[in-house]
Coordinates of C-alpha atoms and ligand atoms in Angstrom, one line a residue:
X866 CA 0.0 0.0 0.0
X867 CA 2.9 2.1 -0.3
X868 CA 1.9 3.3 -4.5
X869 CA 1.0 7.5 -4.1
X870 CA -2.3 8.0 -6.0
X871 CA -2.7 9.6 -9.0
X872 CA -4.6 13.2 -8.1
X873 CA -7.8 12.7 -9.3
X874 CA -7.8 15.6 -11.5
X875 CA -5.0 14.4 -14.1
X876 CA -6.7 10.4 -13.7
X877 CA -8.1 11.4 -17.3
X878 CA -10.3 8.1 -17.3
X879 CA -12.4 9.7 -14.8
X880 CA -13.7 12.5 -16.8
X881 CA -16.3 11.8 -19.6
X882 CA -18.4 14.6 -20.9
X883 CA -21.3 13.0 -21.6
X884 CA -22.7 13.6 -25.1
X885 CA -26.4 14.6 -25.0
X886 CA -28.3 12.2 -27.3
X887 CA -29.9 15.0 -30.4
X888 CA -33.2 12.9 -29.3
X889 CA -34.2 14.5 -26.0
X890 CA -36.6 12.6 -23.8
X891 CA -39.3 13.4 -21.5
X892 CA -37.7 14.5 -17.9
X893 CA -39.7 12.0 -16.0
X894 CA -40.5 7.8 -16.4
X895 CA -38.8 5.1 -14.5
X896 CA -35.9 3.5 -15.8
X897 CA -34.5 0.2 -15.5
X898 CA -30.9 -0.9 -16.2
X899 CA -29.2 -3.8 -18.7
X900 CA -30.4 -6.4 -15.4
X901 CA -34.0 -5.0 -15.1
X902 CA -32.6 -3.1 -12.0
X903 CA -34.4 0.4 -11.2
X904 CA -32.8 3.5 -10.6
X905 CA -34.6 3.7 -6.8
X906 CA -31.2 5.2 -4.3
X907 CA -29.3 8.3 -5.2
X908 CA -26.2 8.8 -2.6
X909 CA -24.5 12.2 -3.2
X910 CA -20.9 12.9 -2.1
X911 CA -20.5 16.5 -0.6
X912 CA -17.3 16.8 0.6
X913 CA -14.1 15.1 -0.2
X914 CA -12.7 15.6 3.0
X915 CA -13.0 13.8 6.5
X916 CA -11.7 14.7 10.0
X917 CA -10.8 10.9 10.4
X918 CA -8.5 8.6 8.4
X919 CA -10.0 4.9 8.7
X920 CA -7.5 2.9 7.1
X921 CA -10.2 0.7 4.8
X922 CA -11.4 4.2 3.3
X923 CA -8.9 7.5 3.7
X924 CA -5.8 5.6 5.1
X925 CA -3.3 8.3 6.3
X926 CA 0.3 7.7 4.2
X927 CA -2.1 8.7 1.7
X928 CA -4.4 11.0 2.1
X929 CA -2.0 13.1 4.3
X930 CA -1.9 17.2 4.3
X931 CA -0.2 17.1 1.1
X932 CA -3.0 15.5 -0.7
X933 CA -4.9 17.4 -3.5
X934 CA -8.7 17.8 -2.2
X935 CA -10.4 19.4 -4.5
X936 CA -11.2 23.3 -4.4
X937 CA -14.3 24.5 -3.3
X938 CA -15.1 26.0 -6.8
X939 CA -14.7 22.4 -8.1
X940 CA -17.6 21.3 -5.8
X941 CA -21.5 21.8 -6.6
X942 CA -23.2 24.0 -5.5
X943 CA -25.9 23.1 -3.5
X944 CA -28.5 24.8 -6.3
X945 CA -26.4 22.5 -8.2
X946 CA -27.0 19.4 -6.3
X947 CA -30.7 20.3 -5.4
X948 CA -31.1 21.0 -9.3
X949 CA -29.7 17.1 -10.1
X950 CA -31.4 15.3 -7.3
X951 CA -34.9 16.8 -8.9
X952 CA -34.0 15.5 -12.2
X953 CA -33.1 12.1 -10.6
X954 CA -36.3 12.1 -8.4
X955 CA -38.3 12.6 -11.9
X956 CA -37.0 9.0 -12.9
X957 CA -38.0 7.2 -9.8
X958 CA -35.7 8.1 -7.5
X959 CA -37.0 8.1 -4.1
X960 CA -34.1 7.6 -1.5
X961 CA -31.5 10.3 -1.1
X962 CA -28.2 9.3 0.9
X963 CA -25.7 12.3 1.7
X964 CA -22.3 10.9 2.6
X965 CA -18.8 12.3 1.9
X966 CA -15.6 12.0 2.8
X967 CA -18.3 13.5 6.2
X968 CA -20.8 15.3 4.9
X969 CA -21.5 17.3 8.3
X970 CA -18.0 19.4 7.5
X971 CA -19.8 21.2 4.7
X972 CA -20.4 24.5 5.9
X973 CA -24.3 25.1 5.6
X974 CA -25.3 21.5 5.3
X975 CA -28.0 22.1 6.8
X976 CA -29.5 24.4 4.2
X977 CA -28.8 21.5 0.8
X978 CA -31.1 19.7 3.7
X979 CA -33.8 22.1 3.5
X980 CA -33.2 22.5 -0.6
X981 CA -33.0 18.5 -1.5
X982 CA -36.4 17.8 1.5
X983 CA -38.3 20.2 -0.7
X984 CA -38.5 17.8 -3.4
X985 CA -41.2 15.9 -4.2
X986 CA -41.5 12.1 -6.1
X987 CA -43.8 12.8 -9.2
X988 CA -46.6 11.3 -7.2
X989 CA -46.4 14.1 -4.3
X990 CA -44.5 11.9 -1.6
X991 CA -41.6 13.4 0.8
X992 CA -37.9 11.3 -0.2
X993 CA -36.4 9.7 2.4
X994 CA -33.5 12.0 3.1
X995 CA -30.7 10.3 4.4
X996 CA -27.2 10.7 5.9
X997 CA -23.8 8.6 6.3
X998 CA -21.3 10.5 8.9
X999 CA -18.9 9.4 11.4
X1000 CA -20.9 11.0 14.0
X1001 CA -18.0 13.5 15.6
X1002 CA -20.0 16.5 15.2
X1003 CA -23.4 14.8 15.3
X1004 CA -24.0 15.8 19.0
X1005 CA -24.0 19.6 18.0
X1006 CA -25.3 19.4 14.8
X1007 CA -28.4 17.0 15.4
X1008 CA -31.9 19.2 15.8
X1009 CA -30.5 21.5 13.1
X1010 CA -30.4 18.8 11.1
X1011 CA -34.1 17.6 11.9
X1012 CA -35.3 20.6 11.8
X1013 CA -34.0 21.5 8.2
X1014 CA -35.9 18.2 7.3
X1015 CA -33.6 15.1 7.7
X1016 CA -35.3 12.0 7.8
X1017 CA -32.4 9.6 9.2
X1018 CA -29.0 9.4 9.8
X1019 CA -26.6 6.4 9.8
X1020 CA -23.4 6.5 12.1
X1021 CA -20.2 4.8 11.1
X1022 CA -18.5 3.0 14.6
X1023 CA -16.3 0.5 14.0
X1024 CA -15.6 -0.4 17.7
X1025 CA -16.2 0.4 21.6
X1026 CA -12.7 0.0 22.5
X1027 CA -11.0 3.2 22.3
X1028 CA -7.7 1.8 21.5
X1029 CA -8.9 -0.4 18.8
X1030 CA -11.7 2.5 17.6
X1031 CA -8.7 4.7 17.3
X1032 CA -6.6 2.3 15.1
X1033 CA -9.5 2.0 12.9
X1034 CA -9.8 5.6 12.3
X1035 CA -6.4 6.4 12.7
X1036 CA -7.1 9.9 14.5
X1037 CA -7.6 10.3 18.3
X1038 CA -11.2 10.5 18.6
X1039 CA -13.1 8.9 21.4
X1040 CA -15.7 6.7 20.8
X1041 CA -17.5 8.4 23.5
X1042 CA -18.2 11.2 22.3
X1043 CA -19.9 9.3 18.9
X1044 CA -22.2 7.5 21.4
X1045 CA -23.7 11.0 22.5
X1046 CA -24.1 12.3 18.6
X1047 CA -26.3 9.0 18.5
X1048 CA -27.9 9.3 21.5
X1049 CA -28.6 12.6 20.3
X1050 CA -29.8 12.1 16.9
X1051 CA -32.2 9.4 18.7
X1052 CA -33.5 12.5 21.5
X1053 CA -34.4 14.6 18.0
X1054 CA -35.9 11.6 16.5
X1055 CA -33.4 11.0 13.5
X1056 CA -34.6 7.6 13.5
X1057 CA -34.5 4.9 13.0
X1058 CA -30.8 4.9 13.7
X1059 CA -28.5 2.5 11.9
X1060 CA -25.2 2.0 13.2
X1061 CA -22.3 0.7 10.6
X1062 CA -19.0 -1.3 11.5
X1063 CA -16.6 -2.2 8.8
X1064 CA -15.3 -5.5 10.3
X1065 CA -11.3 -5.7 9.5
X1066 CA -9.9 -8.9 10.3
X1067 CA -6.8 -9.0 12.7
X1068 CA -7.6 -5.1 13.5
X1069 CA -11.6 -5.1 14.7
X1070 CA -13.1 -8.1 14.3
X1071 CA -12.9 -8.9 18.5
X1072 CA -15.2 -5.9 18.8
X1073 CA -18.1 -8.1 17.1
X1074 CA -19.6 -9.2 20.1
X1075 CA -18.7 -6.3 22.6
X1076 CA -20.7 -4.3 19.9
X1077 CA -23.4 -6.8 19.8
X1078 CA -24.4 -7.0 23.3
X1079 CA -24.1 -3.1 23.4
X1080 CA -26.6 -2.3 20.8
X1081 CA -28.8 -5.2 21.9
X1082 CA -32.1 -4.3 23.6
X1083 CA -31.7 -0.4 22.1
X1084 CA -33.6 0.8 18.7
X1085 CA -30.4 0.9 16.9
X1086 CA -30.1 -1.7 14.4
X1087 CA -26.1 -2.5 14.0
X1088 CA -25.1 -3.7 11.1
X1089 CA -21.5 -5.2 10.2
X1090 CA -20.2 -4.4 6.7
X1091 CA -17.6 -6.8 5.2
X1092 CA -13.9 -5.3 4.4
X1093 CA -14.0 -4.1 0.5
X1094 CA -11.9 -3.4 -1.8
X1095 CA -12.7 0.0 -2.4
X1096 CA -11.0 2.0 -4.6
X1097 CA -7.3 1.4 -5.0
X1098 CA -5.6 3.0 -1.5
X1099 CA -6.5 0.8 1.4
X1100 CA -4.3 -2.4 0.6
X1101 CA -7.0 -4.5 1.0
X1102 CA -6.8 -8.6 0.9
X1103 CA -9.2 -11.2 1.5
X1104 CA -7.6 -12.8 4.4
X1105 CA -9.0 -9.8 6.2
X1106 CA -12.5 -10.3 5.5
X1107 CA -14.0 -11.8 8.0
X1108 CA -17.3 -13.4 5.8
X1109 CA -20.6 -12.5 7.2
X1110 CA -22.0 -16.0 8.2
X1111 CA -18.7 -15.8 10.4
X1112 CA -20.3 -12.7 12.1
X1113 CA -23.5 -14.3 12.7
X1114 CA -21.9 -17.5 13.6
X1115 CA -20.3 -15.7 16.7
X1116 CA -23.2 -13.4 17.3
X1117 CA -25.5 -16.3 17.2
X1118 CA -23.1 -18.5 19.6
X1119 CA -23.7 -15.9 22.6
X1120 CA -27.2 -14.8 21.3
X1121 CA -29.5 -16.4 19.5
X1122 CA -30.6 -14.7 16.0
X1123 CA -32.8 -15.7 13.3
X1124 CA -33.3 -14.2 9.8
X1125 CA -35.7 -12.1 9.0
X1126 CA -37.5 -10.9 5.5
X1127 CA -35.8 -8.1 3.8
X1128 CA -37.9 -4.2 4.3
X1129 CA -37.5 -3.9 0.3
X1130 CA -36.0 -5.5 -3.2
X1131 CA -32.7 -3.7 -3.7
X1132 CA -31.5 -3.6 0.4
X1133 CA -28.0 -4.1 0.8
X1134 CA -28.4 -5.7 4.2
X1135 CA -29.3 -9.2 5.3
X1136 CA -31.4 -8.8 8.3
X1137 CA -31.7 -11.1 11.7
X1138 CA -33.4 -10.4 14.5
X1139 CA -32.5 -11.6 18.2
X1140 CA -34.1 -14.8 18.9
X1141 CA -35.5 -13.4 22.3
X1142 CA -37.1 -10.5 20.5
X1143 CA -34.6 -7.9 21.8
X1144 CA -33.8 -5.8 18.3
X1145 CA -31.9 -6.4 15.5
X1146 CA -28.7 -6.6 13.3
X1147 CA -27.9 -6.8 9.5
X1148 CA -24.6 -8.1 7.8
X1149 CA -23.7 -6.5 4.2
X1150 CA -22.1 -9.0 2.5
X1151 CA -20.8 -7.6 -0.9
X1152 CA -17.5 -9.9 -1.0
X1153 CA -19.1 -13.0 0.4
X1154 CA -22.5 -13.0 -1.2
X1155 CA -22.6 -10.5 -3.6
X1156 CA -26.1 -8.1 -4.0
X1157 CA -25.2 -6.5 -7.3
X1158 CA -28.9 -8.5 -8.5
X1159 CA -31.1 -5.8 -7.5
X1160 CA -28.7 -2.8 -7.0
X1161 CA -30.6 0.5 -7.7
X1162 CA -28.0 2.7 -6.5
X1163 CA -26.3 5.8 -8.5
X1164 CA -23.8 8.1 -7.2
X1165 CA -23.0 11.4 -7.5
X1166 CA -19.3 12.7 -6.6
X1167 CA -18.6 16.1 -5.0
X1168 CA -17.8 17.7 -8.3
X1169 CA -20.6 16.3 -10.3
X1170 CA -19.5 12.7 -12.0
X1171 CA -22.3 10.2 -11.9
X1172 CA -21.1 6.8 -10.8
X1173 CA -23.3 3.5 -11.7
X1174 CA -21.3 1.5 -9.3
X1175 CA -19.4 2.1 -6.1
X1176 CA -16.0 0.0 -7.6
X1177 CA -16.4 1.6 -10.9
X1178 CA -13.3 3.1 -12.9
X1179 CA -15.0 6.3 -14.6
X1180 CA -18.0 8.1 -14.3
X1181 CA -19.5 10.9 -16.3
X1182 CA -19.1 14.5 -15.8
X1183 CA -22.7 16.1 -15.3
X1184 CA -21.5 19.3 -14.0
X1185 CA -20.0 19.9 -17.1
X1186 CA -23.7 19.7 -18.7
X1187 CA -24.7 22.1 -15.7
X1188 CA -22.1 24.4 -16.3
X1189 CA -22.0 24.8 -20.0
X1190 CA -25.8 26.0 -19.8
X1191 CA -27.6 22.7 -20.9
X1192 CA -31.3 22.1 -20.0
X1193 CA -32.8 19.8 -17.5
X1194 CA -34.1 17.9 -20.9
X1195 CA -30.9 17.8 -22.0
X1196 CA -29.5 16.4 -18.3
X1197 CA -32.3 14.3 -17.7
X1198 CA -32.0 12.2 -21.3
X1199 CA -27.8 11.9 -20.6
X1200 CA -29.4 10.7 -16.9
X1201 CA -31.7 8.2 -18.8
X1202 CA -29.3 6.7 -21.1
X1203 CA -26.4 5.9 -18.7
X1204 CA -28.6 4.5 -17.0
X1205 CA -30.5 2.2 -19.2
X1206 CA -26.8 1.4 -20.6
X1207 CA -25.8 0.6 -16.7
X1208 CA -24.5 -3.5 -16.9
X1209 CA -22.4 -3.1 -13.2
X1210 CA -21.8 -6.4 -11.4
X1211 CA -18.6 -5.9 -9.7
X1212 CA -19.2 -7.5 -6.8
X1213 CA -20.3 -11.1 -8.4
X1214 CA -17.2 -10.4 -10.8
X1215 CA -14.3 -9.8 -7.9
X1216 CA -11.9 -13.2 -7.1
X1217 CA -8.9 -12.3 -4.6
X1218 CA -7.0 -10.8 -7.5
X1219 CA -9.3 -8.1 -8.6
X1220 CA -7.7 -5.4 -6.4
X1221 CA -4.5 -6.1 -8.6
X1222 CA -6.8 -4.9 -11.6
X1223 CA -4.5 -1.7 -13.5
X1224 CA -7.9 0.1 -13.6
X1225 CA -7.9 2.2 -10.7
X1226 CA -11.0 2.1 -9.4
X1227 CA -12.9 5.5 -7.9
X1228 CA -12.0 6.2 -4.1
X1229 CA -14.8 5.7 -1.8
X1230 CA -14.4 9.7 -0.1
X1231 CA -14.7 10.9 -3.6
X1232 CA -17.9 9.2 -4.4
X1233 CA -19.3 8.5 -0.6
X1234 CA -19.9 4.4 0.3
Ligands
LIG566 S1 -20.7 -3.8 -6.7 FE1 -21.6 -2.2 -7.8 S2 -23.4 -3.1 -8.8 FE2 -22.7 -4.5 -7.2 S3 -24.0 -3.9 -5.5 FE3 -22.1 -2.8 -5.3 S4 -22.5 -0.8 -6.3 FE4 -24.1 -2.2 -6.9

């Protein structure tokens, strides 16, 4: 993991204009992919920049102070975003994820909130307005947030143990003070809460049960995501995924879980409840059982390039469209056609050697998880 990344403004790959089709299209219909998979979740990257470094996403030798982040002029605007998400939310889309690098760092974010809640799907429903963050400034930042019209918010916390919560995130933060910015995103009613550990073998993977037992009998429903291969920084092998049935194995061991039925088609977790009726966990499984099947999710990156796929190699450069003056007909039809065109399985495609692919693949704090 030593290889210095490319700055992602000279990896040319990464930067197709798209060309708007001369036969414009309607701004609004469904659409469905190559697979018959609808365009349902749009996550939007706000910020390439994090106050932590965990080492399966922003690993510190490499994104250190010297690291190009992009300039704020780079990033959209949020008229910009808002203008995007309402062309996506014309073709179906009815979830909304904000993520980053951590999204609560953007100054204002509280009023994209209040922009992107506004929207409406084409039927008159409210999205569900969602947010990924780490939690360190979640305490302070929670009833503004509610009150500008977030629906939920998902914390990342990838131990209890401070010493091993610390090597995960490689930055002194305790995991105390994350516990209050849930607690206080529960008090506001941010809810329901989900609670996200990456599970690193050799690094976190004791804290599986310590975590269990904590989140056990509280509404949080914890989920453990297996170690990926995102983007080309974090070194990753498969020796240190530790496969979800193993999590549920040891769960189950201590306390007793059963599966339970999925809440829609397309949700990336597998959900089991505790056998003696005391909440729930989930396991996201994309090395060991891949969900690519029914994967409705785009991505949009802090400076405007839609991704179809969260290990993808290039994207296309919709700001460009946005800034050179083209017409949400013109936006919407490029929107409709990379979708229809989307084939993305990468998950059912990667073996152990995949990481050693020459493509470089997008960085997850560019293009949010
Ligand atoms: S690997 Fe790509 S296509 Fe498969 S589930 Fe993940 S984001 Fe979707």
């Amino acid at each position: 993991m030593t290889e210095k990344i490319i700055p992602l403004a000279d990896q040319r790959y990464l930067n197709r204009i798209p060309i708007v089709p001369a036969h414009l299209e309607a701004p609004t219909g469904l659409l469905a992919d190559t697979r018959a998979r609808p365009l349902h979740d749009l996550r939007i990257s706000i910020t390439d920049r994090c106050n932590f470094r965990c080492v399966y996403c922003m690993p510190k030798e490499v994104f250190d102070k010297d690291y190009p982040y992009l300039p704020h002029s780079s990033l959209l605007t949020f008229e910009e975003i808002t203008r995007v998400a309402s062309l996506f939310v014309a073709h179906g889309v009815e979830k909304i994820r904000l993520t980053g690098g951590e999204p609560l760092l953007r100054k204002n974010v509280e009023k994209l909130i209040e922009m992107l809640a506004a929207l409406r799907t084409p039927d008159g429903r409210e999205l569900d307005l969602t947010l990924t963050t780490n939690g360190s400034l979640l305490a302070r930042k929670a009833q503004a947030l509610k009150d500008a019209g977030l629906k939920r918010v998902t914390v990342s916390l990838d131990a209890l143990d401070d010493a091993v919560f610390k090597k995960m995130n490689d930055v002194d933060f305790a995991v105390t003070d994350v516990l209050e910015g849930i607690e206080a995103a529960h008090r506001v009613g941010l809810g329901p809460i989900k609670i996200n550990m990456v599970v690193k073998g050799g690094m976190n993977d004791q804290e599986i049960l310590p975590m269990a037992r904590h989140f056990k009998d509280t509404p949080y429903v914890l989920r453990f995501i297996e170690y990926m291969d995102v983007g080309t920084s974090n070194g990753w092998k498969m020796d240190e995924v530790i496969p979800s049935a193993e999590v549920v194995r040891r769960i189950s061991a201590d306390m007793p879980l059963e599966p339970i039925a999925p809440n829609y088609t397309g949700e990336t977790a597998n959900r089991w409840r505790h056998a003696d009726g005391s909440g729930e966990i989930g396991v996201i499984s994309s090395v060991t059982q891949a969900f690519c099947s029914d994967c409705s999710r785009a991505r949009l990156s802090t400076e405007g390039k839609l991704y179809t796929c969260l290990f993808a190699t290039g994207g296309h450069d919709l700001r460009a469209l946005l800034r050179n003056g083209n017409s949400d007909e013109e936006i919407s039809t490029v929107i409709a056609h990379i979708w229809r065109a989307r084939d993305d399985r990468y998950s059912e495609l990667r073996t152990a050697n995949t990481s050693e692919l020459k493509e470089r693949k997008v960085e997850m704090s560019y293009i949010g998880g």
